[in-house]
Amino acid sequence: MISPRIVIHLPRIRPQVGGSSTLLAFWVPRILLAGVVVACTAALTVQYVVLMRGYISDDAFISFRYATNLADGLGPVWGTGDRVEGYTNFGWVLLMALSAKLGMDVVDTSRALGLIASAGTFALVPFLAAQLRPAWSGRWWLMVVGASAALALNSGVALWTFAGLETTAQLFLITAAIALHLWEERRGARPIWSAPVFVAAALIRPDAVVFWAITALHKGRRLLSRDWRSQLPGLIFWAALFIVPYGGYWLWRWSYYGYFFPNTYYLKTERSLSFFGRGWDYAWNFFTIYWAWLALASLVSIWRERRASYRPATYLLAVSALWFAYVVYSGGDWMPYYRFFVSVLPILYVLMMHGAIDVIDLLGRKLAPRALLFGAMAIIAVLVAFSALRPHDNGIAKQTVVFNSDILPGAVDFETQKAIGLWLRDNLPPDYTVAQIATGIVPYFSRLPTIDMLGVNDVHIAHLDSRLGPGPAGHEKQDGGYVVARQPEIIWLAINIEGEPRDVIDDYLPPRYPYPYPLNTAITKNAYTWFLYRPVAIPFGGAWLNLLVRNDVDIPALTAAQPRP
């Protein structure tokens, strides 16, 4: 049952049974609810088109490369025979592989699925809110509209809906699994449906296991009841529904790639004060910039449900708090608009609204008439929505402060990067290896063997014993000497075309060379580099594609570009 609380009657829009207007009473609220979902989806899309300038993540194309290799029969590999697990979204890779196999464009498919997942999340918000307040009541409508508006205006949701990664797919599945869990607990039903949804979420991204573990502890409360013996078989079955399929997948990927965790885990994880400090800064900045502290109002809700057997606010706040702890433990992220927190946004916004309504109920039932009370709640809804949109131009939220740039991290000129990839494919033999920094769009279109110099798709670099924390996550492990020792035919030290040619060695040395990566200086200051390679500047769309070409490479496209006299 819904936990008891003080009741102040507010207008209801709810279906009625019986009477001449039964159909109208049944359909009008549902049409209004569908209108909320459609309006929020449209607002999200408009925000992306107007404010995000067509952002698509370069990293998404890493997953797309694994997907197309899988579709082509090579398996989920970085390159032919190159079994390295440079992705953490197996379910997403499978969906993209199916898309490629069907002849569909994976970029369009990823964006379409991202939009469907976000729209589905908007449709789930009413179901989640109904686990905390009676559906169709005035307060329930306020929760639904406030939380949905906040999601629709959230810059992170808008960006990651269309950025090509699995973020909003995980958002949808986590929201569905948590809402189903609360539904099972509220009704005292046999726990079945939430488990397979948790499996799907964990296949999309493995850190969904954290949500499942928290939920498993909450389910375990049933063992504290007097009829725990009758509850035990259902709980074991629920746990098995998750552990057996997901455990089987995990054992498969362990045997296939040879490591217990994905390559990105070894690349981005360390246990040091600086590492945890970066995670704390990331979580704290989200907490303050997005006004996540408004969810602390749900402490009043927790107090009000303290004597009830069903305590949904307690569970949701625990999920949020433990997820914060996990993000700190994992060291945070480098991508814009707090990608790691997108999956808990519906929980936070529902908690904000739920707690704010309870606070106003307690303070306002003797101090204000009903209309004023409802107006105050509406103001809270607007405040929650505003807190979602406000961080759009915040440099810390955009992570542009970290990269000292006005461009969102991971944002690249798609058409230019695609053109570079296609140029490399068309002008180099298919067995030539390119070492480069940005290993998304260009390697996806070039289809050439590629050395990932930042280690996402390289076992050696990912397993280096390096101090992590001071720099951006995933950009700290580098080994220029290793790259040169592998002697790839091409080394590309930039991430885009440049305004000036670099066709003499001095162009790669201070003060002419501006790139501060230790990787770049380790390569350019290495005398062995210039024994093996020569700088080549290729005219490219009014700019220059500057490459280091191994001296024994003799193909027209690279020899035609002559150094300056």
PDB file of N, CA, C and O in Angstrom, residues 92 118 147 279:
ATOM      1  N   TRP A  92      24.489  -2.415 -26.747  1.00  0.00           N
ATOM      2  CA  TRP A  92      24.427  -1.341 -27.749  1.00  0.00           C
ATOM      3  C   TRP A  92      25.183  -1.751 -29.006  1.00  0.00           C
ATOM      4  O   TRP A  92      24.726  -1.511 -30.137  1.00  0.00           O
ATOM      5  N   SER A 118      14.599   8.017 -24.854  1.00  0.00           N
ATOM      6  CA  SER A 118      14.237   9.202 -24.062  1.00  0.00           C
ATOM      7  C   SER A 118      12.723   9.372 -23.985  1.00  0.00           C
ATOM      8  O   SER A 118      12.173   9.677 -22.921  1.00  0.00           O
ATOM      9  N   ALA A 147       8.726  16.664 -12.953  1.00  0.00           N
ATOM     10  CA  ALA A 147       9.870  15.799 -13.238  1.00  0.00           C
ATOM     11  C   ALA A 147      10.087  15.651 -14.743  1.00  0.00           C
ATOM     12  O   ALA A 147      11.227  15.655 -15.226  1.00  0.00           O
ATOM     13  N   GLY A 279      37.014  12.047  -8.859  1.00  0.00           N
ATOM     14  CA  GLY A 279      35.644  11.529  -8.806  1.00  0.00           C
ATOM     15  C   GLY A 279      34.763  12.376  -7.907  1.00  0.00           C
ATOM     16  O   GLY A 279      33.597  12.642  -8.230  1.00  0.00           O
TER      17      GLY A 279
END
